[in-house]
Short mmCIF file of C-alpha atoms and ligand atoms in Angstrom, two decimals:
data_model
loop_
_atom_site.label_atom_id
_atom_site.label_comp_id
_atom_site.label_asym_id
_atom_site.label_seq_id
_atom_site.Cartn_x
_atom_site.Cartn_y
_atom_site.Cartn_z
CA UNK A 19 -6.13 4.69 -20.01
CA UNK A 20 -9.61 3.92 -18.60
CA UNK A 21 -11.02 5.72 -15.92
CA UNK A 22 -11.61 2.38 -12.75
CA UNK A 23 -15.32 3.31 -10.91
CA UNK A 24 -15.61 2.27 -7.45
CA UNK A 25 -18.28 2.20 -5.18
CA UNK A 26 -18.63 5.78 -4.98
CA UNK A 27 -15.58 7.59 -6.73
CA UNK A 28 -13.17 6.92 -9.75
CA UNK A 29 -9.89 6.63 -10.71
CA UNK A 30 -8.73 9.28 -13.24
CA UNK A 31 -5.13 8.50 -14.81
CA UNK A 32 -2.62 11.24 -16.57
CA UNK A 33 -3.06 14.37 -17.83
CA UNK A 34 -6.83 14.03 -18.26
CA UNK A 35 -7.56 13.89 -14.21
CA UNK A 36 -6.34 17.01 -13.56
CA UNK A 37 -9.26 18.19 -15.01
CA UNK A 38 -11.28 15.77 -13.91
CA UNK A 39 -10.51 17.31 -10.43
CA UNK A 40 -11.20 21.19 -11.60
CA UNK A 41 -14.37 19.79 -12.40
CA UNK A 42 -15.17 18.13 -9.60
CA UNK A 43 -14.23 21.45 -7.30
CA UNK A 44 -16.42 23.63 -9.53
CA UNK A 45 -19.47 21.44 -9.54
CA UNK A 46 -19.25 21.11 -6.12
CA UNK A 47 -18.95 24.65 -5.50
CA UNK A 48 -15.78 23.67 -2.92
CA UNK A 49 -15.12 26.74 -0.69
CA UNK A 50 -11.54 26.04 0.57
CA UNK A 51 -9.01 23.77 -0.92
CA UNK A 52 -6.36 22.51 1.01
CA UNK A 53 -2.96 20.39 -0.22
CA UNK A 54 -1.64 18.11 2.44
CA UNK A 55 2.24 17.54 1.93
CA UNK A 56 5.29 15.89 3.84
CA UNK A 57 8.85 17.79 3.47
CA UNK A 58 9.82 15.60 0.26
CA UNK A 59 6.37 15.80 -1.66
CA UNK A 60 6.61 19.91 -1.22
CA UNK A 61 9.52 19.67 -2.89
CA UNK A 62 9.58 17.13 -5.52
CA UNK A 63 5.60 17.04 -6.04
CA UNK A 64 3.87 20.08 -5.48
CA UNK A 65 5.70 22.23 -8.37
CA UNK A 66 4.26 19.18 -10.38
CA UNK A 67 1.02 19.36 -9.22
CA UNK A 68 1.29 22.92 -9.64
CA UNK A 69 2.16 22.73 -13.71
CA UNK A 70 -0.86 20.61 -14.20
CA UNK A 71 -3.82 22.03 -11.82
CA UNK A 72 -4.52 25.25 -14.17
CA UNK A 73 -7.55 26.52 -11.93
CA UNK A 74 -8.13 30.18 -10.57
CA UNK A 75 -9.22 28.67 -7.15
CA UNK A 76 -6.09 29.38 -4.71
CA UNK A 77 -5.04 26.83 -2.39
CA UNK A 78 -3.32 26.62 1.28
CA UNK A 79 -0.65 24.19 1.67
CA UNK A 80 -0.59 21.91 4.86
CA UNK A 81 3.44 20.83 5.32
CA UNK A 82 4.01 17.54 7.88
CA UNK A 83 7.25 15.92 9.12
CA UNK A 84 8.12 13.13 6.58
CA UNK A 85 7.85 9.11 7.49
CA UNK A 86 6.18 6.92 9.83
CA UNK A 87 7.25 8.55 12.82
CA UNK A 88 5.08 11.40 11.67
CA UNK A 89 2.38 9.10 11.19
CA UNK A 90 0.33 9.47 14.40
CA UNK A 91 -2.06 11.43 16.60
CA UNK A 92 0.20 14.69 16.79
CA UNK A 93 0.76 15.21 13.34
CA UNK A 94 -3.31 14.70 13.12
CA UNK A 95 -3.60 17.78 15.77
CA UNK A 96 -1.13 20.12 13.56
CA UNK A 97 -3.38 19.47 10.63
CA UNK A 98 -7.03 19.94 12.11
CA UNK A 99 -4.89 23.04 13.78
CA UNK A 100 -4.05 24.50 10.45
CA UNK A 101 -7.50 23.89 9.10
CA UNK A 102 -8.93 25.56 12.05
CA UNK A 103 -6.70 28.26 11.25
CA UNK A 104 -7.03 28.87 7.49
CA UNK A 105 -11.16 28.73 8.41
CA UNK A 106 -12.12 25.37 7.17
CA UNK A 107 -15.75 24.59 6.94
CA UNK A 108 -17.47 21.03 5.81
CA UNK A 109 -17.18 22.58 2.28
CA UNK A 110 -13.71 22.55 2.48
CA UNK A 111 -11.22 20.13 0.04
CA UNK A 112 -8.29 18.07 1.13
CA UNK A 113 -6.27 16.91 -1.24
CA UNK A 114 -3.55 14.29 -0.10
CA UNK A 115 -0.65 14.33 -2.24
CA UNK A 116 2.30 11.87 -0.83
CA UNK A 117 2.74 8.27 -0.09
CA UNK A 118 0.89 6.25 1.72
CA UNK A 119 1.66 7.87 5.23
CA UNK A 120 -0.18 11.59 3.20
CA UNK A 121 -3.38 9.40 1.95
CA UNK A 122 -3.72 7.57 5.25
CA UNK A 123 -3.28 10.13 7.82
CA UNK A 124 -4.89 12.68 5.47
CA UNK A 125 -7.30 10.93 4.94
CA UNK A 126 -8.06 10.18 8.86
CA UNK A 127 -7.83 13.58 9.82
CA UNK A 128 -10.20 14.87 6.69
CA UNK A 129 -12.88 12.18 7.92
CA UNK A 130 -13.07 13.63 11.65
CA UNK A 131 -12.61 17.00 11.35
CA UNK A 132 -15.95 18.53 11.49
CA UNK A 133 -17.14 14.89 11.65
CA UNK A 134 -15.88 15.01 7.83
CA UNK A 135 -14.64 16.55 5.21
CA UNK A 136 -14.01 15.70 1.62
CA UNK A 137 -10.66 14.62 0.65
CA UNK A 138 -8.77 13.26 -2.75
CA UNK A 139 -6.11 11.14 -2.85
CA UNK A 140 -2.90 12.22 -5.61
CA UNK A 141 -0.28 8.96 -4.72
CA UNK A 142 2.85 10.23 -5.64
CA UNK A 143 4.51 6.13 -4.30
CA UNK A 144 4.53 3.05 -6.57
CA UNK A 145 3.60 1.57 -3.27
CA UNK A 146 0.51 4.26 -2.32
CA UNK A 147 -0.85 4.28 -6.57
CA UNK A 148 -1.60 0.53 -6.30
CA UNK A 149 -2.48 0.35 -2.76
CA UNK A 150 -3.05 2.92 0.17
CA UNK A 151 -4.74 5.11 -1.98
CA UNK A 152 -7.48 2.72 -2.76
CA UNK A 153 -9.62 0.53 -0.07
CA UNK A 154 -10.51 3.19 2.00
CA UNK A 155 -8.10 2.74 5.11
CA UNK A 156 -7.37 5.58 6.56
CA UNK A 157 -5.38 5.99 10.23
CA UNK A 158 -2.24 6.35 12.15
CA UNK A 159 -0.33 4.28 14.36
CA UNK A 160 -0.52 4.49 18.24
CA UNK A 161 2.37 3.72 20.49
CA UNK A 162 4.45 1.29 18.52
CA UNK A 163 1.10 -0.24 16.88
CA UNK A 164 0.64 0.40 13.31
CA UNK A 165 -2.43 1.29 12.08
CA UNK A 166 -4.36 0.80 15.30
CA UNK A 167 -6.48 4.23 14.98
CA UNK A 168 -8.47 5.22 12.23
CA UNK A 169 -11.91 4.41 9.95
CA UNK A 170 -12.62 3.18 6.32
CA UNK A 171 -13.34 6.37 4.51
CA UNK A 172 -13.61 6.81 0.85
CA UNK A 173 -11.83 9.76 -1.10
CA UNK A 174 -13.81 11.81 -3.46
CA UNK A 175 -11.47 10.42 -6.40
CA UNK A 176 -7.91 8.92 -6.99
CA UNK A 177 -5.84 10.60 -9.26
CA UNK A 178 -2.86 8.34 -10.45
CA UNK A 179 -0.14 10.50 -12.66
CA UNK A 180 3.46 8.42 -12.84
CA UNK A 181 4.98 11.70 -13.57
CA UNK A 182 5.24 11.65 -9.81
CA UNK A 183 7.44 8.83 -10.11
CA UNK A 184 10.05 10.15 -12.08
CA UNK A 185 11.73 11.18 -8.43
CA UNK A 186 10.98 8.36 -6.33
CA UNK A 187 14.13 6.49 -4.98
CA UNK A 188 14.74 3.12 -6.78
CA UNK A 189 14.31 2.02 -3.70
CA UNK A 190 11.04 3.23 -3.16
CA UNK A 191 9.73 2.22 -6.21
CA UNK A 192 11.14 -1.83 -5.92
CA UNK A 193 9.15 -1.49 -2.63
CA UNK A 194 5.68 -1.05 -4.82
CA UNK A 195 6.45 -3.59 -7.03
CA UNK A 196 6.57 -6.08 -4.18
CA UNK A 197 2.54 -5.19 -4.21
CA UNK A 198 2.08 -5.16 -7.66
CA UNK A 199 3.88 -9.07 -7.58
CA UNK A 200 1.30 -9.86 -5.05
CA UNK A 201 -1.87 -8.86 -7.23
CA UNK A 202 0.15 -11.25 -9.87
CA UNK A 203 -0.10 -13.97 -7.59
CA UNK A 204 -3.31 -14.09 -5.96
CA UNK A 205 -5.44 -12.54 -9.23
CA UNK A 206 -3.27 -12.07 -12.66
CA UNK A 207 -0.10 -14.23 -12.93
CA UNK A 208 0.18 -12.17 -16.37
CA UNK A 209 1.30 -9.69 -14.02
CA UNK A 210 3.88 -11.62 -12.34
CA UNK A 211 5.60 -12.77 -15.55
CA UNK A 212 5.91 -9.48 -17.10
CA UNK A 213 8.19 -8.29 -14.13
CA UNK A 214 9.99 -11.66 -14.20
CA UNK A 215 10.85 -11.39 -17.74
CA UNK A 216 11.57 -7.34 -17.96
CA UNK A 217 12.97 -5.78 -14.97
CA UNK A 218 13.73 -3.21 -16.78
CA UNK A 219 9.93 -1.36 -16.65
CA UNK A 220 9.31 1.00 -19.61
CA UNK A 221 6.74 4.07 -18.51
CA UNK A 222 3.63 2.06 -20.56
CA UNK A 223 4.46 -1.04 -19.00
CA UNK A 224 4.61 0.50 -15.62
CA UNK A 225 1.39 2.07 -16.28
CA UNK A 226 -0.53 -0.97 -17.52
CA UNK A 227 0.79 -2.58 -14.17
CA UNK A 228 -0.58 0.05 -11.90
CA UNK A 229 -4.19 -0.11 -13.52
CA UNK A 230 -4.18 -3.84 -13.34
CA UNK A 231 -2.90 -4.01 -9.72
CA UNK A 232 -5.68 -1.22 -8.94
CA UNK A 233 -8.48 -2.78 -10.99
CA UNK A 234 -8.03 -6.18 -8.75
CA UNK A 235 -7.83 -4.37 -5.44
CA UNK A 236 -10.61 -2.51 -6.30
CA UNK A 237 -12.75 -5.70 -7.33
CA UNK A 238 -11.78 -7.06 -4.51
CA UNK A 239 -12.50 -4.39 -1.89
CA UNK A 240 -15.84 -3.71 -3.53
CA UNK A 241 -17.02 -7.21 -2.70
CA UNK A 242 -15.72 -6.74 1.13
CA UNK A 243 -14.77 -3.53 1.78
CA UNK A 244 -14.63 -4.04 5.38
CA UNK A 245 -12.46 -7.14 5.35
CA UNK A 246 -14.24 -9.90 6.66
CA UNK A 247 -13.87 -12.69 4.22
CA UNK A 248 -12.36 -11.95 0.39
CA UNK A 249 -9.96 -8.63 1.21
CA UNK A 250 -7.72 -10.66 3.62
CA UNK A 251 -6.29 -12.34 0.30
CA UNK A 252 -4.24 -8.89 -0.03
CA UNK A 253 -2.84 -9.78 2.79
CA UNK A 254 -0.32 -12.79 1.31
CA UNK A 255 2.99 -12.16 2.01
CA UNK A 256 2.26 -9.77 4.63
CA UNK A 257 1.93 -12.09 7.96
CA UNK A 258 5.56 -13.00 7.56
CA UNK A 259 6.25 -9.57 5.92
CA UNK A 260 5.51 -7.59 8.41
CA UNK A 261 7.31 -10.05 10.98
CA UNK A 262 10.24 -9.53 9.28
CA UNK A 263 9.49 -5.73 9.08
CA UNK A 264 8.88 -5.44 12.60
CA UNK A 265 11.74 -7.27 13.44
CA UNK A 266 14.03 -4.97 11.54
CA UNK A 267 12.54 -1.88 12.97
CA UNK A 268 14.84 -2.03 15.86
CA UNK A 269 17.90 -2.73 13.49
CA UNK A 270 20.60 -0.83 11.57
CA UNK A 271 19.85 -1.71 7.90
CA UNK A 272 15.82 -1.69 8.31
CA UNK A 273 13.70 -3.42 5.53
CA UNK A 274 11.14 -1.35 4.02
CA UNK A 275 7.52 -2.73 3.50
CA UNK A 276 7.99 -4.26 -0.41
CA UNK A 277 11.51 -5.38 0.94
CA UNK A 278 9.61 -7.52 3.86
CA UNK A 279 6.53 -8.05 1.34
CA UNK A 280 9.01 -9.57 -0.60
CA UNK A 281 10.81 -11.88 1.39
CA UNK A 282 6.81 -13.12 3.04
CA UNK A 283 5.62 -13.90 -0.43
CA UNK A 284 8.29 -16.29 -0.48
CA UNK A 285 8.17 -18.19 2.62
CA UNK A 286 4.68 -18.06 2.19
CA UNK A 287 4.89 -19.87 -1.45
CA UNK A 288 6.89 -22.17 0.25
CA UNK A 289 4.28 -23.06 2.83
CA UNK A 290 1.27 -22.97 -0.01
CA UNK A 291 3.82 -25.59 -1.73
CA UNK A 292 3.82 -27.89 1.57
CA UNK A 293 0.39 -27.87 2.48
CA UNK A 294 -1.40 -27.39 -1.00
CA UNK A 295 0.91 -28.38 -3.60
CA UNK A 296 1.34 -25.11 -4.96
CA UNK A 297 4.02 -25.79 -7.95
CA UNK A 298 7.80 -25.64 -6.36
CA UNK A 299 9.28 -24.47 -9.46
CA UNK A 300 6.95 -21.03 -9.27
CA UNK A 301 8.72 -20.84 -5.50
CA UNK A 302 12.01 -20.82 -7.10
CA UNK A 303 11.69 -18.68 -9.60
CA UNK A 304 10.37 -16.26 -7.04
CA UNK A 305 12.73 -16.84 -4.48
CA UNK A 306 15.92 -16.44 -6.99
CA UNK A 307 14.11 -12.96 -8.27
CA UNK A 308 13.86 -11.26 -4.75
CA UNK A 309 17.32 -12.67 -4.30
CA UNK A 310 18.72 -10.72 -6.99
CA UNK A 311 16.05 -7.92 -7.18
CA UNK A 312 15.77 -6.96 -3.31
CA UNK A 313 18.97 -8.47 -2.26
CA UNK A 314 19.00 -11.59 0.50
CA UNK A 315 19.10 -10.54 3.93
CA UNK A 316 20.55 -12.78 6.20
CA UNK A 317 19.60 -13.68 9.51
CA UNK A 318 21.09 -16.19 12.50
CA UNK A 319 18.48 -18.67 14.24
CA UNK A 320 17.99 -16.63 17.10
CA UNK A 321 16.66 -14.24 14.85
CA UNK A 322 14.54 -16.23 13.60
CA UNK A 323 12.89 -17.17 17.16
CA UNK A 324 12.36 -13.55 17.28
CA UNK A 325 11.06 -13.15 14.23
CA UNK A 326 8.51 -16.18 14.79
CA UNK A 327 7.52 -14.60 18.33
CA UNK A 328 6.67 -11.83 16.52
CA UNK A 329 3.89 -13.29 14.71
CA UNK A 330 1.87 -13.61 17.33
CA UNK A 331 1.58 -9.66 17.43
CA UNK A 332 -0.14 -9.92 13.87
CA UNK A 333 -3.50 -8.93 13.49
CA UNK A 334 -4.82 -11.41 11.62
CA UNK A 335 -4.38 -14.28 14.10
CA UNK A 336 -7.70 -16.17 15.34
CA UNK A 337 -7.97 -17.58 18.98
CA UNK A 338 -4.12 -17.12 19.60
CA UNK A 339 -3.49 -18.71 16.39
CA UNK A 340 -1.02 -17.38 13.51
CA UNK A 341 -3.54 -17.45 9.79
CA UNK A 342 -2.21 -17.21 6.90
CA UNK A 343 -3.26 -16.53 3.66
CA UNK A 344 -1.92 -19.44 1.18
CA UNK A 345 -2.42 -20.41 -2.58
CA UNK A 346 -3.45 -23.76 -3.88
CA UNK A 347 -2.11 -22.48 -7.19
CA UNK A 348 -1.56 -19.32 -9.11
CA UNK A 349 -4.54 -16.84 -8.74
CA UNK A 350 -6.32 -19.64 -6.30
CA UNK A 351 -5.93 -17.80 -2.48
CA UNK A 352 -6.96 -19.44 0.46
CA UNK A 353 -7.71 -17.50 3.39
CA UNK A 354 -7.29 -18.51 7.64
CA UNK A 355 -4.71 -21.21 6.81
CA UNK A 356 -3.55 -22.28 10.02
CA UNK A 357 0.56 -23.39 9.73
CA UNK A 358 2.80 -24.76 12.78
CA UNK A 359 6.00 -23.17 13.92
CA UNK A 360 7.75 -25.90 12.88
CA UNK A 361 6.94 -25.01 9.27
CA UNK A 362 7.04 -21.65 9.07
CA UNK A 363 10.59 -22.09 10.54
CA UNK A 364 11.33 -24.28 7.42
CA UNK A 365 9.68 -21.94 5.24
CA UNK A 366 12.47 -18.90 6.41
CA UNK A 367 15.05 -21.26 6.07
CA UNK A 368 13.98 -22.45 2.89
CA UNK A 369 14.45 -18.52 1.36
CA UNK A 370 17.93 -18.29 3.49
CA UNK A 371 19.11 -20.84 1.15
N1 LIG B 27 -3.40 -3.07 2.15
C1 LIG B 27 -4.37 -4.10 2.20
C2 LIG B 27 -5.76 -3.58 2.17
O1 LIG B 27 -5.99 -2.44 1.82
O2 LIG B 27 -6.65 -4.31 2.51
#
């Protein structure tokens, strides 16, 4: 598997990176390595990591709480704490290994402590290999605002090893694949059909998806890293997405990210169908997969006032106004589409049916 170069680090996949990585902490003369872990990567991870990272430097493990709740400014103090403690100086390592919540808060509190330190980013997620791991966004959330503290900051290198997957939750790993169905529709439709027509990944198809989903975002965040015109096309699915997940937050059976990703991509087909003739029968097809595949969640029309109040929470809106990001066709994104309330109540109907 080729090695993806960003603007200034790589992507190593398999076996190989390991060494990549012992490389990159000898030539660099590193003088403290550090492993940042939640409670479920110590357990199911790190003896991987362990097997594979065959170097005589010594490492100290940094253990957080697991989940979002952990996510946030306290967790950030324990681990500049710890690196305090075990004497951490600006040649220091960190190496994130975890989901999204370990590459993201890792890497926030790696880029201020000190005013930064180098950090590397092991995804051990579906959802963190083709996403958080990549683009440089690093932070934590603040009160009950997600993401609303942090910096773009680059890691070192990505290392990308599906072994990790082998003990990720089913669950888990449908919520990644929402992602990887979203780089099929706004860049490779290739990608797209090869989930439609074999839900049953083997490991090499699972593989070729990752590097294809992280080639695009990297393409893509290269051009505008800091999200002011071309990287808001990752965010289709996600203005009704993360209404939904917000919404859901406060309930009993919550909806994780893909889950909500899932159900946004297709309300949001359904919108790029009424204003831009994007193809109805690609809507279908989508919308009977994530029925079967994520299951169909049902909701009552008050909840869906609350759900469209929500909206105008997301931070993409303009002037007060709700943007989406919309296709005119497959792999042809359209960014700040402005849609009424009207329609986007349609469009949730449309996948309750
Ligand atoms: N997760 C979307 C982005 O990195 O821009």
């Amino acid at each position: 598997m080729n090695n993806i170069q960003s603007d200034s680090f790589k992507v190593f996949f398999g076996s190989e990176s390991y060494k990549k990585l012992i490389q990159y902490i000898d030539e660099h003369k590193v003088s403290k390595l550090f492993i940042l872990v939640d409670e479920n990567t110590l357990t199911n991870c790190l003896p991987v990591f362990k097997d594979q990272f065959s170097s005589t430097i010594s490492f100290e493990v940094i253990r957080i709480k697991s989940g979002e709740i952990s996510k946030n400014l306290d967790t950030c103090v324990q681990v500049w704490n710890e690196l305090l403690l075990f004497g951490a100086d600006r040649n220091s390592l960190l190496i994130n290994l975890g989901g999204g919540m370990i590459t993201d808060l890792g890497g926030f509190a790696a880029s201020t402590y000190k005013r930064g330190i180098k950090f590397i980013n092991i995804p051990t997620s579906l959802l963190a290999m083709v996403d958080a791991s990549v683009g440089g966004k690093t932070g934590v959330d603040f009160g009950n605002l997600k993401n609303i503290i942090g910096l773009f900051s680059n890691p070192e290198m990505v290392l990308v090893d599906v072994a990790y997957l082998n003990t990720l939750p089913t669950r888990e790993f449908k919520c990644g694949l929402a992602e990887v169905i979203k780089y099929g529709f706004i860049a490779n439709i290739k990608l797209w059909n090869e989930i439609r027509e074999d839900k049953n990944l083997n490991n090499n198809t699972i593989i070729n998806l990752i590097h294809s989903s992280i080639h695009i975002k990297n393409e893509i965040v290269q051009t505008d890293f800091y999200e002011k015109n071309l990287r808001k096309i990752l965010n289709f699915g996600h203005t009704i997405g993360h209404a939904f997940e917000s919404y859901f937050l406060t309930k009993e059976n919550s909806l994780n990210h893909g889950e909500a990703i899932a159900i946004g991509m297709v309300v949001e087909l359904f919108l790029s169908h009424k204003l831009h003739q994007f193809p109805i029968s690609l809507v279908e097809e989508l919308k009977v997969f994530v029925h079967q595949f994520y299951g169909k969640i049902n909701v009552d029309k008050n909840d869906i006032d609350d759900i469209i109040s929500l909206l105008s929470h997301d931070k993409k809106n303009k002037l007060g106004k709700v943007m989406f990001v919309l296709l005119k066709k497959p792999e042809y994104p359209i960014i700040d589409c402005e849609v009424s309330y009207e329609l986007i109540n349609e469009g949730i109907n449309y996948y309750l049916n």
